[in-house]
Amino acid sequence: MSNEEAEPSDIDTCHVSVMPDEVVYWVANPEVAQTPPKVVIDGTYGGGGHSRLLLEAIEDADTRVIGLDRDPAVSARVESETHDPRLTVFLASYEQAAKALDQFDLTSADAMVLDLGLSSDQLADRNRGFSYTVDGPLDLRFDPENGVPASRWLAQHDEKQIADAIYQYGEERFSRRIARAIVAKQRERQPISTVNELVEICRRCVPRSRNHDIHPATRTFQALRIAVNDELGILERTLRDAPDWMSPGGRMVIISFHSLEDRIVKNAFRDDDRWEVLTKKPLRPTESEVAHNARSRSAKLRVARRR
């Protein structure tokens, strides 16, 4: 994720990868892996930054990097790019990594990287609704061709269900007040359909905090995005099955951006005997990285190795 402007290049993306040096270290550094990884899965390909850096760091011509992403916009961009021949990108969720391996008659990977944050490209797309600072349709889907947009999700759920989701996934204290206002609009036959309509409700329902400079819509948008995309369910299922995809010594490198994700990763690594935890505490971005990429400030990186 990044808030930097895109530099001129042949890649139409403004995405800047988070904690790139740390990812390369845990995947490709000889101190961690005695031999260069032969198969690496980049489960959240996005702008492709992590994959490119890993391919640069791994000189072995036989190494294969498999990229996965749910966003059709990523696939469309990838098809127009020229890539290292060792890279293949699929339109799929990272929980489908085993199917991607099957495409190459492979049964396991030596490393898997997940960057669970939104990319700057997604935030910049006004038709997706990810940014509450730009008006547009309230969609919030990673894959606009599947599932239901957030506007329809709100219309399909009652006040309690909406409030519970906003509280559980967004940890928003004023979730019931927000849900009540959303349902009131629906009863007035003015259902929420745009970013600005939901932002205005959040502004009215969430008092501005004196101690935290956080937009009143932040937690609600996070919660709806998680609900619409089943983000936590996919992460939990992936962590349950991933040891079956990893070769002995294979590293799982995960960058999360909020406490719900980080807690799931921490508990999965700790409670599954197939993992050896390599980062007792989550690694954080350097001060220099945060200064150059403000959206990295909440990142936490955890690593486990397949026993």
C-alpha positions as a Markdown table, in Angstrom:
| # | Residue | x | y | z |
|---|---|---|---|---|
| 1 | Met | 0.0 | 0.0 | 0.0 |
| 2 | Ser | 1.2 | 3.5 | -0.7 |
| 3 | Asn | 0.2 | 7.2 | -0.8 |
| 4 | Glu | 3.0 | 8.1 | -3.2 |
| 5 | Glu | 2.3 | 9.3 | -6.7 |
| 6 | Ala | 3.0 | 6.8 | -9.5 |
| 7 | Glu | 6.4 | 7.2 | -11.2 |
| 8 | Pro | 6.6 | 7.0 | -15.0 |
| 9 | Ser | 7.0 | 3.3 | -16.0 |
| 10 | Asp | 5.5 | 0.7 | -18.2 |
| 11 | Ile | 3.4 | -0.5 | -15.2 |
| 12 | Asp | 0.1 | 1.5 | -14.7 |
| 13 | Thr | 0.1 | 1.2 | -10.9 |
| 14 | Cys | 0.7 | 3.6 | -8.0 |
| 15 | His | 1.1 | 0.8 | -5.6 |
| 16 | Val | 4.2 | 0.7 | -3.3 |
| 17 | Ser | 4.8 | -2.6 | -1.5 |
| 18 | Val | 4.9 | -2.5 | 2.3 |
| 19 | Met | 8.0 | -3.8 | 4.2 |
| 20 | Pro | 9.7 | -5.0 | 1.0 |
| 21 | Asp | 13.1 | -5.6 | 2.6 |
| 22 | Glu | 11.7 | -7.7 | 5.3 |
| 23 | Val | 9.7 | -9.8 | 2.8 |
| 24 | Val | 12.8 | -10.4 | 0.7 |
| 25 | Tyr | 14.8 | -11.3 | 3.8 |
| 26 | Trp | 12.4 | -13.9 | 5.1 |
| 27 | Val | 11.7 | -15.5 | 1.7 |
| 28 | Ala | 15.1 | -15.4 | -0.1 |
| 29 | Asn | 17.9 | -14.6 | 2.4 |
| 30 | Pro | 20.4 | -17.5 | 2.9 |
| 31 | Glu | 20.3 | -16.8 | 6.6 |
| 32 | Val | 16.7 | -18.0 | 6.6 |
| 33 | Ala | 16.7 | -20.4 | 3.6 |
| 34 | Gln | 19.8 | -22.4 | 3.0 |
| 35 | Thr | 18.9 | -22.9 | -0.6 |
| 36 | Pro | 17.0 | -20.5 | -2.9 |
| 37 | Pro | 13.2 | -21.1 | -2.9 |
| 38 | Lys | 12.1 | -23.0 | -6.0 |
| 39 | Val | 8.4 | -22.1 | -5.7 |
| 40 | Val | 7.0 | -18.9 | -4.2 |
| 41 | Ile | 3.4 | -17.9 | -3.9 |
| 42 | Asp | 2.5 | -14.2 | -3.8 |
| 43 | Gly | -1.1 | -14.6 | -2.7 |
| 44 | Thr | -2.0 | -10.9 | -2.9 |
| 45 | Tyr | -0.2 | -9.9 | -6.1 |
| 46 | Gly | -1.7 | -6.4 | -6.4 |
| 47 | Gly | 0.8 | -4.1 | -8.0 |
| 48 | Gly | 3.4 | -6.9 | -8.2 |
| 49 | Gly | 6.0 | -5.2 | -6.1 |
| 50 | His | 6.8 | -8.0 | -3.8 |
| 51 | Ser | 7.0 | -10.5 | -6.7 |
| 52 | Arg | 9.4 | -8.3 | -8.6 |
| 53 | Leu | 11.7 | -7.8 | -5.7 |
| 54 | Leu | 11.8 | -11.5 | -5.0 |
| 55 | Leu | 12.5 | -12.3 | -8.6 |
| 56 | Glu | 15.4 | -9.8 | -8.5 |
| 57 | Ala | 16.7 | -11.3 | -5.3 |
| 58 | Ile | 16.5 | -15.0 | -6.5 |
| 59 | Glu | 18.9 | -15.6 | -9.3 |
| 60 | Asp | 18.0 | -19.2 | -9.9 |
| 61 | Ala | 16.5 | -19.5 | -13.4 |
| 62 | Asp | 14.3 | -22.5 | -12.3 |
| 63 | Thr | 12.5 | -20.5 | -9.5 |
| 64 | Arg | 8.8 | -20.0 | -10.1 |
| 65 | Val | 6.7 | -17.3 | -8.6 |
| 66 | Ile | 2.9 | -17.8 | -8.7 |
| 67 | Gly | 0.8 | -14.6 | -8.2 |
| 68 | Leu | -2.8 | -14.7 | -7.1 |
| 69 | Asp | -5.3 | -11.8 | -6.9 |
| 70 | Arg | -9.1 | -11.6 | -6.8 |
| 71 | Asp | -9.2 | -8.3 | -8.6 |
| 72 | Pro | -10.0 | -8.5 | -12.3 |
| 73 | Ala | -8.4 | -5.0 | -12.7 |
| 74 | Val | -5.1 | -6.6 | -11.7 |
| 75 | Ser | -5.5 | -9.4 | -14.3 |
| 76 | Ala | -6.2 | -6.8 | -17.0 |
| 77 | Arg | -3.1 | -4.8 | -16.1 |
| 78 | Val | -0.9 | -7.9 | -15.9 |
| 79 | Glu | -2.0 | -9.0 | -19.4 |
| 80 | Ser | -0.6 | -5.7 | -20.8 |
| 81 | Glu | 2.7 | -6.0 | -19.0 |
| 82 | Thr | 6.0 | -7.7 | -19.9 |
| 83 | His | 7.1 | -10.0 | -17.1 |
| 84 | Asp | 10.0 | -12.2 | -15.9 |
| 85 | Pro | 9.2 | -15.6 | -17.5 |
| 86 | Arg | 9.4 | -17.1 | -14.0 |
| 87 | Leu | 6.2 | -15.3 | -13.0 |
| 88 | Thr | 2.6 | -16.5 | -13.6 |
| 89 | Val | -0.4 | -14.6 | -12.3 |
| 90 | Phe | -3.9 | -16.1 | -11.8 |
| 91 | Leu | -7.2 | -14.4 | -11.1 |
| 92 | Ala | -8.1 | -16.2 | -7.9 |
| 93 | Ser | -8.2 | -15.8 | -4.1 |
| 94 | Tyr | -5.1 | -16.8 | -2.2 |
| 95 | Glu | -7.1 | -19.6 | -0.5 |
| 96 | Gln | -7.0 | -21.3 | -4.0 |
| 97 | Ala | -3.2 | -21.6 | -3.9 |
| 98 | Ala | -3.4 | -25.4 | -4.1 |
| 99 | Lys | -5.2 | -25.2 | -7.4 |
| 100 | Ala | -2.6 | -22.8 | -8.7 |
| 101 | Leu | 0.1 | -25.3 | -7.8 |
| 102 | Asp | -1.8 | -28.0 | -9.6 |
| 103 | Gln | -1.5 | -26.1 | -12.8 |
| 104 | Phe | 2.2 | -26.7 | -12.7 |
| 105 | Asp | 2.0 | -30.3 | -11.3 |
| 106 | Leu | 3.4 | -29.0 | -8.1 |
| 107 | Thr | 2.4 | -30.2 | -4.6 |
| 108 | Ser | 4.1 | -27.6 | -2.4 |
| 109 | Ala | 5.7 | -24.1 | -2.2 |
| 110 | Asp | 8.8 | -23.0 | -0.4 |
| 111 | Ala | 7.4 | -19.7 | 0.6 |
| 112 | Met | 4.1 | -17.8 | 0.6 |
| 113 | Val | 3.6 | -14.1 | 1.0 |
| 114 | Leu | 0.3 | -12.4 | 1.9 |
| 115 | Asp | 0.0 | -8.6 | 2.1 |
| 116 | Leu | -3.6 | -8.2 | 3.5 |
| 117 | Gly | -3.8 | -4.4 | 2.9 |
| 118 | Leu | -5.7 | -2.5 | 0.3 |
| 119 | Ser | -3.5 | -1.3 | -2.6 |
| 120 | Ser | -3.4 | 2.4 | -3.6 |
| 121 | Asp | -4.8 | 1.3 | -7.0 |
| 122 | Gln | -7.9 | 0.1 | -5.4 |
| 123 | Leu | -8.2 | 3.2 | -3.2 |
| 124 | Ala | -7.8 | 5.4 | -6.3 |
| 125 | Asp | -10.7 | 3.6 | -8.2 |
| 126 | Arg | -13.7 | 5.8 | -7.6 |
| 127 | Asn | -16.0 | 3.1 | -8.9 |
| 128 | Arg | -15.1 | 0.7 | -6.1 |
| 129 | Gly | -15.9 | 2.8 | -3.0 |
| 130 | Phe | -12.8 | 1.8 | -1.0 |
| 131 | Ser | -11.9 | 5.4 | -0.2 |
| 132 | Tyr | -14.3 | 7.4 | 1.9 |
| 133 | Thr | -12.8 | 10.6 | 0.6 |
| 134 | Val | -14.0 | 10.1 | -3.0 |
| 135 | Asp | -17.6 | 9.7 | -3.8 |
| 136 | Gly | -18.8 | 6.8 | -6.0 |
| 137 | Pro | -20.9 | 3.7 | -5.8 |
| 138 | Leu | -20.7 | 1.9 | -2.4 |
| 139 | Asp | -19.3 | -1.4 | -3.7 |
| 140 | Leu | -16.3 | -2.4 | -1.7 |
| 141 | Arg | -15.8 | -5.8 | -3.5 |
| 142 | Phe | -12.3 | -6.9 | -4.5 |
| 143 | Asp | -13.9 | -8.8 | -7.3 |
| 144 | Pro | -16.8 | -6.7 | -8.8 |
| 145 | Glu | -17.9 | -9.7 | -10.9 |
| 146 | Asn | -18.9 | -11.8 | -7.9 |
| 147 | Gly | -20.8 | -11.4 | -4.6 |
| 148 | Val | -22.9 | -8.4 | -3.8 |
| 149 | Pro | -21.9 | -4.8 | -3.4 |
| 150 | Ala | -21.9 | -3.2 | 0.1 |
| 151 | Ser | -25.0 | -1.2 | -0.8 |
| 152 | Arg | -27.0 | -4.3 | -1.5 |
| 153 | Trp | -25.5 | -6.1 | 1.6 |
| 154 | Leu | -26.8 | -3.3 | 3.8 |
| 155 | Ala | -30.3 | -3.6 | 2.1 |
| 156 | Gln | -30.3 | -7.4 | 2.8 |
| 157 | His | -29.5 | -7.2 | 6.5 |
| 158 | Asp | -31.5 | -6.0 | 9.5 |
| 159 | Glu | -30.4 | -3.4 | 12.0 |
| 160 | Lys | -28.9 | -5.9 | 14.5 |
| 161 | Gln | -26.9 | -7.7 | 11.8 |
| 162 | Ile | -25.5 | -4.5 | 10.4 |
| 163 | Ala | -24.6 | -3.2 | 13.9 |
| 164 | Asp | -23.0 | -6.5 | 14.9 |
| 165 | Ala | -20.9 | -6.6 | 11.7 |
| 166 | Ile | -19.7 | -3.0 | 12.2 |
| 167 | Tyr | -18.8 | -3.7 | 15.8 |
| 168 | Gln | -17.2 | -7.1 | 15.2 |
| 169 | Tyr | -15.2 | -6.2 | 12.1 |
| 170 | Gly | -14.6 | -2.5 | 12.6 |
| 171 | Glu | -14.5 | -2.4 | 16.4 |
| 172 | Glu | -16.7 | 0.7 | 16.1 |
| 173 | Arg | -18.2 | 1.7 | 19.5 |
| 174 | Phe | -21.1 | 3.6 | 17.8 |
| 175 | Ser | -22.1 | 0.7 | 15.6 |
| 176 | Arg | -25.7 | 0.5 | 16.8 |
| 177 | Arg | -26.2 | 4.2 | 16.3 |
| 178 | Ile | -24.8 | 3.9 | 12.7 |
| 179 | Ala | -26.9 | 0.8 | 11.9 |
| 180 | Arg | -30.1 | 2.6 | 13.2 |
| 181 | Ala | -29.4 | 5.5 | 10.9 |
| 182 | Ile | -28.8 | 3.2 | 7.9 |
| 183 | Val | -32.0 | 1.3 | 8.5 |
| 184 | Ala | -34.0 | 4.6 | 9.0 |
| 185 | Lys | -32.9 | 5.7 | 5.5 |
| 186 | Gln | -34.1 | 2.4 | 4.1 |
| 187 | Arg | -37.5 | 2.9 | 5.7 |
| 188 | Glu | -37.7 | 6.3 | 4.1 |
| 189 | Arg | -37.0 | 4.5 | 0.8 |
| 190 | Gln | -33.6 | 6.3 | 0.6 |
| 191 | Pro | -31.3 | 3.3 | 0.8 |
| 192 | Ile | -27.6 | 3.9 | 1.1 |
| 193 | Ser | -26.0 | 3.6 | -2.4 |
| 194 | Thr | -23.0 | 5.9 | -2.4 |
| 195 | Val | -19.8 | 6.5 | -0.5 |
| 196 | Asn | -20.9 | 10.1 | 0.5 |
| 197 | Glu | -24.2 | 8.9 | 1.9 |
| 198 | Leu | -22.6 | 6.5 | 4.2 |
| 199 | Val | -19.8 | 8.9 | 5.2 |
| 200 | Glu | -22.5 | 11.5 | 6.1 |
| 201 | Ile | -24.2 | 9.0 | 8.4 |
| 202 | Cys | -20.9 | 8.2 | 10.1 |
| 203 | Arg | -20.1 | 11.9 | 10.6 |
| 204 | Arg | -23.4 | 12.3 | 12.4 |
| 205 | Cys | -23.1 | 9.2 | 14.5 |
| 206 | Val | -19.5 | 9.1 | 15.5 |
| 207 | Pro | -18.1 | 11.9 | 17.7 |
| 208 | Arg | -14.7 | 13.2 | 16.7 |
| 209 | Ser | -12.0 | 12.0 | 19.0 |
| 210 | Arg | -9.7 | 14.5 | 20.6 |
| 211 | Asn | -6.9 | 12.0 | 21.0 |
| 212 | His | -7.0 | 10.1 | 17.7 |
| 213 | Asp | -7.0 | 11.7 | 14.2 |
| 214 | Ile | -9.2 | 9.0 | 12.6 |
| 215 | His | -12.0 | 9.7 | 10.2 |
| 216 | Pro | -15.4 | 8.8 | 11.6 |
| 217 | Ala | -16.1 | 6.5 | 8.7 |
| 218 | Thr | -12.9 | 4.5 | 8.9 |
| 219 | Arg | -14.1 | 1.6 | 11.0 |
| 220 | Thr | -17.4 | 1.3 | 9.3 |
| 221 | Phe | -15.9 | 1.1 | 5.8 |
| 222 | Gln | -13.4 | -1.4 | 7.1 |
| 223 | Ala | -16.1 | -3.6 | 8.6 |
| 224 | Leu | -18.3 | -3.5 | 5.5 |
| 225 | Arg | -15.3 | -4.3 | 3.3 |
| 226 | Ile | -14.4 | -7.3 | 5.5 |
| 227 | Ala | -18.0 | -8.6 | 5.5 |
| 228 | Val | -18.6 | -8.2 | 1.7 |
| 229 | Asn | -15.4 | -9.9 | 0.8 |
| 230 | Asp | -15.4 | -12.6 | 3.6 |
| 231 | Glu | -11.8 | -11.5 | 4.3 |
| 232 | Leu | -11.5 | -13.1 | 7.8 |
| 233 | Gly | -13.1 | -16.3 | 6.7 |
| 234 | Ile | -10.7 | -16.6 | 3.8 |
| 235 | Leu | -7.7 | -15.9 | 6.0 |
| 236 | Glu | -8.8 | -18.5 | 8.6 |
| 237 | Arg | -9.4 | -21.2 | 6.0 |
| 238 | Thr | -6.1 | -20.4 | 4.3 |
| 239 | Leu | -4.1 | -20.6 | 7.5 |
| 240 | Arg | -5.8 | -23.9 | 8.4 |
| 241 | Asp | -4.9 | -25.5 | 5.0 |
| 242 | Ala | -1.6 | -23.7 | 4.2 |
| 243 | Pro | 0.7 | -26.2 | 6.0 |
| 244 | Asp | -0.5 | -28.8 | 3.4 |
| 245 | Trp | 0.8 | -26.5 | 0.6 |
| 246 | Met | 4.2 | -25.8 | 2.1 |
| 247 | Ser | 7.3 | -27.9 | 1.8 |
| 248 | Pro | 9.4 | -28.6 | 5.0 |
| 249 | Gly | 11.1 | -25.4 | 5.9 |
| 250 | Gly | 8.7 | -23.4 | 3.8 |
| 251 | Arg | 8.0 | -19.9 | 5.2 |
| 252 | Met | 4.6 | -18.2 | 5.5 |
| 253 | Val | 5.1 | -14.4 | 5.5 |
| 254 | Ile | 1.9 | -12.4 | 6.4 |
| 255 | Ile | 1.5 | -8.6 | 6.6 |
| 256 | Ser | -1.7 | -7.5 | 8.4 |
| 257 | Phe | -3.1 | -4.0 | 9.0 |
| 258 | His | -5.6 | -4.3 | 11.8 |
| 259 | Ser | -5.9 | -6.2 | 15.0 |
| 260 | Leu | -8.5 | -8.7 | 13.8 |
| 261 | Glu | -6.3 | -10.0 | 11.1 |
| 262 | Asp | -3.1 | -10.0 | 13.2 |
| 263 | Arg | -4.9 | -11.9 | 16.0 |
| 264 | Ile | -6.0 | -14.6 | 13.5 |
| 265 | Val | -2.4 | -14.9 | 12.2 |
| 266 | Lys | -0.8 | -15.0 | 15.6 |
| 267 | Asn | -3.2 | -17.6 | 17.0 |
| 268 | Ala | -2.9 | -19.8 | 13.9 |
| 269 | Phe | 0.9 | -19.8 | 14.0 |
| 270 | Arg | 0.9 | -20.4 | 17.7 |
| 271 | Asp | -1.7 | -23.1 | 17.9 |
| 272 | Asp | -0.8 | -25.3 | 14.9 |
| 273 | Asp | 2.1 | -27.6 | 15.7 |
| 274 | Arg | 2.9 | -27.8 | 12.0 |
| 275 | Trp | 4.3 | -24.2 | 12.2 |
| 276 | Glu | 7.5 | -23.0 | 13.9 |
| 277 | Val | 7.0 | -19.3 | 14.8 |
| 278 | Leu | 10.0 | -17.3 | 13.6 |
| 279 | Thr | 8.8 | -13.8 | 14.7 |
| 280 | Lys | 7.9 | -14.0 | 18.4 |
| 281 | Lys | 6.6 | -10.4 | 18.1 |
| 282 | Pro | 5.3 | -8.8 | 14.9 |
| 283 | Leu | 7.8 | -6.8 | 12.9 |
| 284 | Arg | 7.0 | -3.2 | 12.2 |
| 285 | Pro | 8.0 | -0.9 | 9.4 |
| 286 | Thr | 11.0 | 1.3 | 9.9 |
| 287 | Glu | 10.6 | 5.0 | 10.6 |
| 288 | Ser | 12.0 | 5.7 | 7.2 |
| 289 | Glu | 9.5 | 3.6 | 5.5 |
| 290 | Val | 6.6 | 5.2 | 7.3 |
| 291 | Ala | 7.9 | 8.6 | 6.4 |
| 292 | His | 7.9 | 7.7 | 2.7 |
| 293 | Asn | 4.7 | 5.5 | 2.8 |
| 294 | Ala | 2.3 | 6.6 | 5.4 |
| 295 | Arg | -0.1 | 3.7 | 4.8 |
| 296 | Ser | 2.6 | 1.3 | 6.1 |
| 297 | Arg | 2.4 | 2.7 | 9.6 |
| 298 | Ser | -0.1 | 0.1 | 10.9 |
| 299 | Ala | 1.6 | -2.9 | 9.2 |
| 300 | Lys | 2.6 | -5.9 | 11.2 |
| 301 | Leu | 4.6 | -8.8 | 9.7 |
| 302 | Arg | 4.6 | -12.3 | 11.1 |
| 303 | Val | 6.6 | -15.3 | 9.8 |
| 304 | Ala | 6.2 | -19.0 | 10.5 |
| 305 | Arg | 8.2 | -22.0 | 9.1 |
| 306 | Arg | 6.7 | -25.3 | 8.1 |
| 307 | Arg | 8.2 | -28.0 | 10.4 |
